[in-house]
Amino acid sequence: MTSYRKDFPILDQQVNGAPLVYLDNAATSQKPHVVIDALKDYYHRYNANVHRAVHALSDQATVAFEHARDRVREFVNAGSRNEIIFTRGTTESINLVANCYTGLLKPGDEILISHMEHHSNIVPWQMLAARTNAVLKACDVNSQGDIDLESFAELLTDKTKIVAIAHVSNALGTVNPLQQIIEQAHEAGAVVVVDGAQAVPHFDVDVSALDCDFYAFSGHKMYGPTGIGVLYGKEKLLDVLPPWQGGGEMIETVSINKSTYNTLPYKFEAGTPNIAGAIGLGAAIDYLTQLPRDEIKTSEDELLRLTLSQLKQIDGVRLVGEPEKRISVVSFLVDGSHPHDVGTLLDQQGIAVRTGHHCAMPLMAQLGIPGTVRASFSLYNSPEDVDRLIAGVRKAVSFI
Ligand code: C6P
């Protein structure tokens, strides 16, 4: 297996006296040279605003920005570039949809989510429900960490107008049976919003094959910069949704009392966008798509298998969630200790993990725990990183 570690300059450093083992990839991934170079190149050579001027630099920036949109379209296999809206990230993408549906829901309509969702896929729907007097419902998650499909089917009714569901759980790594969920939701007449933040970094996503209505993701979890993300939406739905933010770029004409709006995708991109971020995201997609993704998935799965089997052998360690299908994310607890203490002891050994509720408090409540220690793997992690983690956990257990 090729090592991709050398592509990521930040990994070549010592933390607390030990070589860095970075296992917090679900929070944000590191950036390869090519992405850092793309950002630098934009600011060094052609920084200018997009779509607004006739001068050469603006033209060059616009071409690069729009090229990034084309790369995103190909990456998720959307039917049209009009369906790709640049946002700040998954959170903003979901907020965009939730805001735009304000005028389309009526009192008593229902929004269905799951207990597994990240707060970004809960709070915007609570706010939408409060604005419209719609009802927010959440299906159960079982103790394995899978969505309870019976509970989902029970809660899905002809009143359900929106189903919002994660493709992959950030806290447990569960890969949800999206195809089935989407088919059932469509039969009930609901649109489906997918939170794809944890999916796109790990496997190919085809929004056309999935037939989801909206798909949200962030650049920074898939080797791109922070502050840039994507909302994919079916063109026929985006066409009828009203814009959510007003300002430059999203308009066609403006008079003091009235404005007409730009065509897609610009109708949803008010103001100067994150130009460097979009260009950096395009570079991240170029980087990812030239790699053997299936091979990388197999190696990430092997790291997951190794970690699970070795953690199970440590007395006092309890794995949280054993979902049917999962990506390389492992949540666990150490008896008699708070996750933060374990995380701190690992950090002292140069191992970066995340601890806490992972912005999934309703999931933690369903599982009856306050939080977990979470190790999340990426394409640059290796079996040596697993060895370091296991040795680190053993040491932490011996201290506690
Ligand atoms: N999860 C984690 O450590 P933003 O912040 O907009 O890029 O992504 C929000 C988000 C939405 N959905 C899921 C499934 C996510 O995992 C995240 C971000 C990070 O798990 C930070 S809380």
XYZ file of C-alpha atoms and ligand atoms in Angstrom:
422
model
C 0.000 0.000 0.000
C 1.372 3.392 -0.997
C 1.942 5.850 1.814
C 0.206 9.162 1.244
C 1.594 10.659 4.455
C 4.326 12.502 2.547
C 1.667 14.453 0.629
C 0.598 16.132 3.882
C 3.307 18.441 5.237
C 1.661 19.017 8.619
C 2.006 15.354 9.552
C 5.784 15.620 9.569
C 6.076 17.016 13.097
C 6.482 16.046 16.727
C 3.696 16.759 19.195
C 4.510 16.536 22.892
C 7.795 14.864 22.044
C 6.388 12.137 19.789
C 5.698 11.934 16.040
C 2.166 13.162 15.407
C -0.534 10.522 14.964
C -3.543 12.398 13.642
C -6.785 10.524 14.274
C -9.237 13.420 14.293
C -10.060 13.279 10.614
C -13.818 13.307 11.099
C -13.443 16.781 12.637
C -11.222 18.006 9.819
C -8.730 16.301 7.537
C -5.246 17.601 6.839
C -4.435 19.263 3.516
C -2.098 17.915 0.851
C 0.609 20.080 -0.785
C -1.501 20.436 -3.936
C -4.353 22.109 -2.043
C -2.032 24.423 -0.110
C -0.277 25.294 -3.386
C -3.577 26.039 -5.141
C -4.523 28.513 -2.394
C -1.089 30.121 -2.506
C -1.140 30.322 -6.275
C -4.511 32.106 -6.283
C -3.351 34.729 -3.772
C 0.090 35.074 -5.383
C -0.951 35.335 -9.000
C -4.622 36.045 -9.667
C -6.507 37.226 -6.583
C -9.541 39.177 -7.863
C -13.281 39.119 -7.421
C -15.307 36.794 -9.628
C -18.033 37.538 -12.212
C -17.643 41.296 -11.744
C -14.986 42.864 -13.914
C -13.527 42.770 -17.394
C -9.889 42.778 -16.278
C -7.567 39.834 -16.759
C -7.186 38.793 -13.130
C -10.934 38.788 -12.546
C -11.369 36.693 -15.654
C -8.748 34.210 -14.503
C -10.286 33.976 -11.006
C -13.769 33.478 -12.494
C -12.561 30.708 -14.796
C -10.832 28.909 -11.901
C -13.847 29.335 -9.586
C -16.294 28.019 -12.187
C -13.917 25.199 -13.078
C -14.064 24.151 -9.421
C -17.849 24.007 -9.706
C -17.506 21.693 -12.710
C -15.132 19.471 -10.742
C -17.649 19.268 -7.881
C -20.439 18.407 -10.334
C -18.398 15.516 -11.744
C -17.291 14.428 -8.264
C -20.863 13.793 -7.063
C -22.270 13.059 -10.539
C -24.867 15.825 -10.538
C -26.765 16.286 -13.802
C -25.974 19.987 -14.151
C -23.551 22.620 -12.829
C -26.651 24.668 -11.925
C -27.247 22.138 -9.162
C -23.962 22.916 -7.377
C -24.140 25.794 -4.901
C -21.064 26.893 -3.013
C -21.640 27.488 0.705
C -19.461 27.787 3.817
C -19.915 24.102 4.613
C -22.408 21.396 5.495
C -23.955 23.540 8.224
C -24.676 26.417 5.877
C -25.916 24.073 3.142
C -28.528 22.573 5.476
C -29.485 26.001 6.822
C -29.971 27.170 3.246
C -32.519 24.431 2.532
C -34.245 24.888 5.895
C -34.575 28.637 5.357
C -35.825 28.323 1.798
C -38.599 25.940 2.844
C -40.064 28.491 5.269
C -42.798 29.593 2.872
C -43.470 26.068 1.651
C -44.460 24.351 4.900
C -47.767 24.802 6.663
C -48.775 24.120 10.272
C -48.946 20.385 10.968
C -46.537 19.402 8.181
C -43.821 17.095 9.446
C -40.036 17.015 9.202
C -38.428 13.659 9.938
C -34.832 13.262 11.091
C -33.047 10.594 13.163
C -31.545 10.596 16.645
C -28.172 10.030 14.998
C -27.920 13.461 13.408
C -25.207 16.024 13.941
C -26.561 19.222 15.502
C -26.241 20.819 12.041
C -28.942 18.472 10.837
C -31.196 19.041 13.861
C -31.180 22.698 14.878
C -31.980 24.206 11.431
C -35.055 21.918 11.271
C -36.104 22.910 14.815
C -35.896 26.529 13.697
C -37.882 25.798 10.524
C -40.527 23.971 12.579
C -40.760 26.936 14.952
C -41.175 29.374 12.039
C -43.884 27.343 10.317
C -45.598 25.432 13.137
C -44.487 22.227 11.487
C -43.684 19.201 13.663
C -40.168 17.814 13.998
C -39.911 14.068 14.580
C -36.851 11.868 15.075
C -36.654 8.117 14.516
C -34.757 5.918 16.946
C -31.237 4.562 16.765
C -30.697 1.086 18.230
C -27.937 0.128 20.661
C -25.751 -1.120 17.772
C -25.777 2.379 16.357
C -28.041 1.698 13.378
C -31.158 3.640 12.485
C -34.222 1.700 13.619
C -35.941 1.322 10.256
C -39.221 0.269 11.839
C -39.277 3.473 13.844
C -38.441 5.393 10.641
C -41.291 3.704 8.734
C -43.731 4.376 11.592
C -42.895 8.071 11.745
C -42.984 8.586 7.978
C -46.502 9.660 7.008
C -48.221 11.563 4.242
C -47.682 14.660 6.414
C -43.894 14.266 6.164
C -42.614 16.931 3.808
C -38.880 16.725 4.521
C -36.684 13.811 5.550
C -33.187 14.914 6.641
C -30.710 12.163 7.307
C -26.951 11.640 7.557
C -25.287 9.462 4.968
C -22.687 8.534 7.613
C -22.762 9.160 11.384
C -19.855 11.308 12.581
C -19.947 9.796 16.068
C -20.177 6.072 15.262
C -19.257 5.801 11.582
C -22.576 4.116 10.705
C -23.305 4.114 6.967
C -27.063 4.467 6.684
C -29.175 2.512 4.161
C -29.796 5.680 2.221
C -31.223 4.136 -0.919
C -34.005 2.474 1.068
C -34.676 5.598 3.137
C -34.852 7.781 0.022
C -37.208 5.393 -1.779
C -39.548 5.201 1.222
C -39.469 8.970 1.731
C -40.257 9.600 -1.924
C -43.159 7.141 -1.806
C -44.530 9.190 1.093
C -44.114 12.372 -0.964
C -41.230 13.887 1.053
C -38.041 15.477 -0.234
C -34.797 14.059 1.155
C -31.926 16.187 2.419
C -28.741 14.190 2.966
C -25.965 15.287 5.290
C -22.974 13.863 3.448
C -20.212 15.486 5.532
C -18.691 12.165 6.623
C -19.379 10.229 3.421
C -17.577 12.110 0.632
C -14.107 11.778 2.225
C -14.390 7.981 2.277
C -16.262 6.677 -0.748
C -17.719 7.740 -4.086
C -21.079 9.434 -3.828
C -23.405 9.545 -6.822
C -26.284 11.922 -6.146
C -28.031 10.964 -9.389
C -28.005 7.247 -8.544
C -29.116 7.976 -4.973
C -31.903 10.187 -6.299
C -31.662 12.382 -3.177
C -33.139 15.862 -3.495
C -30.383 17.722 -1.636
C -26.901 16.634 -0.570
C -24.695 18.727 1.717
C -20.975 18.435 2.403
C -17.894 20.372 3.574
C -14.574 20.867 1.815
C -12.433 20.686 4.933
C -13.274 17.082 5.772
C -12.233 15.911 2.290
C -8.721 17.441 2.186
C -9.960 20.854 1.022
C -9.901 24.200 2.829
C -12.194 25.312 5.641
C -14.994 27.781 4.914
C -16.110 26.139 1.676
C -18.826 23.568 1.178
C -21.437 22.452 -1.249
C -25.155 22.080 -1.519
C -26.279 19.850 -4.344
C -29.982 20.282 -5.132
C -32.169 18.961 -7.913
C -32.546 21.755 -10.433
C -36.341 21.515 -10.553
C -36.479 22.059 -6.756
C -33.854 24.801 -6.604
C -35.685 26.587 -9.407
C -38.833 27.014 -7.340
C -37.177 27.729 -3.990
C -36.862 31.421 -3.136
C -33.379 32.797 -2.448
C -32.397 32.977 1.214
C -29.746 35.686 1.391
C -29.966 38.930 -0.539
C -27.073 40.926 -1.943
C -24.786 41.210 -4.895
C -24.465 38.374 -7.416
C -27.826 36.770 -6.600
C -29.816 39.429 -8.454
C -30.701 40.187 -12.048
C -32.142 43.684 -11.539
C -32.620 45.836 -8.453
C -34.787 48.885 -7.912
C -35.560 50.366 -4.536
C -38.798 48.452 -4.100
C -38.199 45.262 -6.005
C -35.540 42.903 -7.284
C -35.476 40.071 -9.754
C -33.161 37.184 -9.158
C -30.267 35.607 -10.980
C -30.368 32.162 -12.526
C -29.032 29.037 -10.815
C -26.699 28.520 -9.111
C -26.023 32.237 -8.476
C -29.491 32.845 -7.012
C -28.203 31.146 -3.855
C -24.731 32.695 -3.770
C -25.153 36.243 -2.451
C -21.997 38.305 -1.973
C -18.376 37.591 -2.722
C -17.901 33.850 -2.390
C -14.962 32.018 -0.855
C -13.045 32.088 -4.125
C -9.783 30.647 -2.799
C -11.760 28.005 -0.901
C -13.605 26.852 -4.013
C -10.358 26.689 -5.987
C -8.760 24.742 -3.117
C -11.727 22.371 -3.048
C -11.288 21.793 -6.784
C -7.643 20.907 -6.117
C -8.712 18.521 -3.340
C -11.079 16.800 -5.755
C -8.285 16.542 -8.338
C -6.078 14.993 -5.651
C -8.716 12.525 -4.434
C -9.916 11.409 -7.825
C -6.456 10.505 -9.127
C -5.992 8.130 -6.177
C -7.131 4.497 -6.163
C -10.145 5.159 -3.937
C -11.231 1.520 -3.700
C -7.760 0.501 -2.554
C -7.742 3.312 0.007
C -11.166 2.278 1.277
C -9.883 -1.276 1.739
C -6.893 -0.026 3.696
C -9.053 2.263 5.884
C -11.337 -0.717 6.539
C -8.316 -2.752 7.594
C -7.279 -0.016 10.057
C -10.819 -0.111 11.440
C -10.693 -3.909 11.817
C -7.295 -3.770 13.530
C -8.390 -1.038 15.917
C -11.645 -2.760 16.881
C -10.036 -6.140 17.450
C -7.215 -4.683 19.563
C -9.396 -2.340 21.616
C -11.638 -5.316 22.439
C -8.648 -6.998 24.061
C -8.032 -4.159 26.524
C -9.725 -4.681 29.892
C -11.780 -1.656 30.845
C -12.361 -0.488 27.261
C -15.905 -0.485 25.947
C -16.674 0.013 22.256
C -19.645 2.245 21.512
C -21.736 1.100 18.560
C -21.272 -1.884 16.295
C -23.226 -0.773 13.253
C -23.851 -3.134 10.364
C -22.012 -0.998 7.860
C -19.475 1.610 8.873
C -16.538 3.741 7.835
C -13.251 3.955 9.728
C -14.526 5.774 12.820
C -14.260 4.152 16.247
C -15.939 5.431 19.402
C -15.056 3.975 22.791
C -15.063 4.551 26.531
C -12.621 3.648 29.263
C -14.318 2.437 32.462
C -14.076 4.861 35.342
C -12.794 7.792 33.311
C -14.157 10.749 31.440
C -13.494 10.745 27.660
C -11.666 14.106 28.011
C -9.155 12.559 30.415
C -8.415 9.744 27.966
C -8.088 12.268 25.133
C -5.657 14.356 27.189
C -3.529 11.313 28.044
C -3.412 10.383 24.349
C -2.498 13.943 23.382
C 0.428 13.796 25.787
C 1.684 10.909 23.648
C 1.267 12.834 20.375
C -2.022 11.161 19.430
C -4.869 13.444 18.359
C -8.402 12.125 18.907
C -11.685 13.875 19.621
C -13.641 13.466 22.842
C -17.098 14.514 23.962
C -20.557 14.367 22.416
C -19.306 15.088 18.883
C -22.177 17.549 18.289
C -24.567 14.603 18.523
C -26.150 15.081 21.951
C -29.470 13.338 21.100
C -27.497 10.267 19.956
C -25.488 10.232 23.178
C -28.768 10.535 25.124
C -30.242 7.540 23.233
C -27.113 5.525 23.980
C -27.209 6.673 27.617
C -23.661 8.061 27.656
C -22.279 11.594 27.993
C -19.779 11.213 25.162
C -17.023 9.031 23.745
C -13.385 9.001 22.723
C -13.373 8.956 18.931
C -10.552 7.901 16.616
C -11.255 8.602 12.960
C -8.940 7.394 10.207
C -7.972 8.789 6.860
C -6.013 7.804 3.778
C -2.684 8.816 5.350
C -3.075 6.672 8.472
C -1.197 3.401 8.783
C -1.127 0.233 10.913
C 1.710 1.934 12.869
C -0.778 4.650 13.836
C -3.126 1.940 15.135
C -0.239 0.451 17.158
C 0.480 3.878 18.650
C -3.199 4.379 19.492
C -3.498 0.980 21.157
C -0.286 1.492 23.146
C -1.558 4.950 24.090
C -4.906 3.615 25.287
C -3.179 0.856 27.287
C -1.039 3.493 28.962
C -4.077 5.683 29.630
C -5.945 2.731 31.144
C -2.994 1.990 33.417
C -3.059 5.594 34.727
C -6.800 5.670 35.388
N -18.516 17.202 12.356
C -16.931 16.240 13.906
O -15.914 16.278 14.593
P -19.311 21.810 9.165
O -18.908 22.269 10.529
O -20.421 22.653 8.613
O -18.170 21.646 8.224
O -19.877 20.328 9.349
C -20.897 20.060 10.257
C -21.190 18.593 10.267
C -22.399 18.159 9.760
N -22.695 16.858 9.677
C -21.845 15.915 10.093
C -22.221 14.471 9.954
C -20.605 16.285 10.621
O -19.760 15.341 11.018
C -20.282 17.659 10.739
C -19.001 18.087 11.403
C -17.264 17.425 13.043
O -17.651 15.248 13.881
C -17.231 18.696 13.812
S -18.496 18.774 15.035
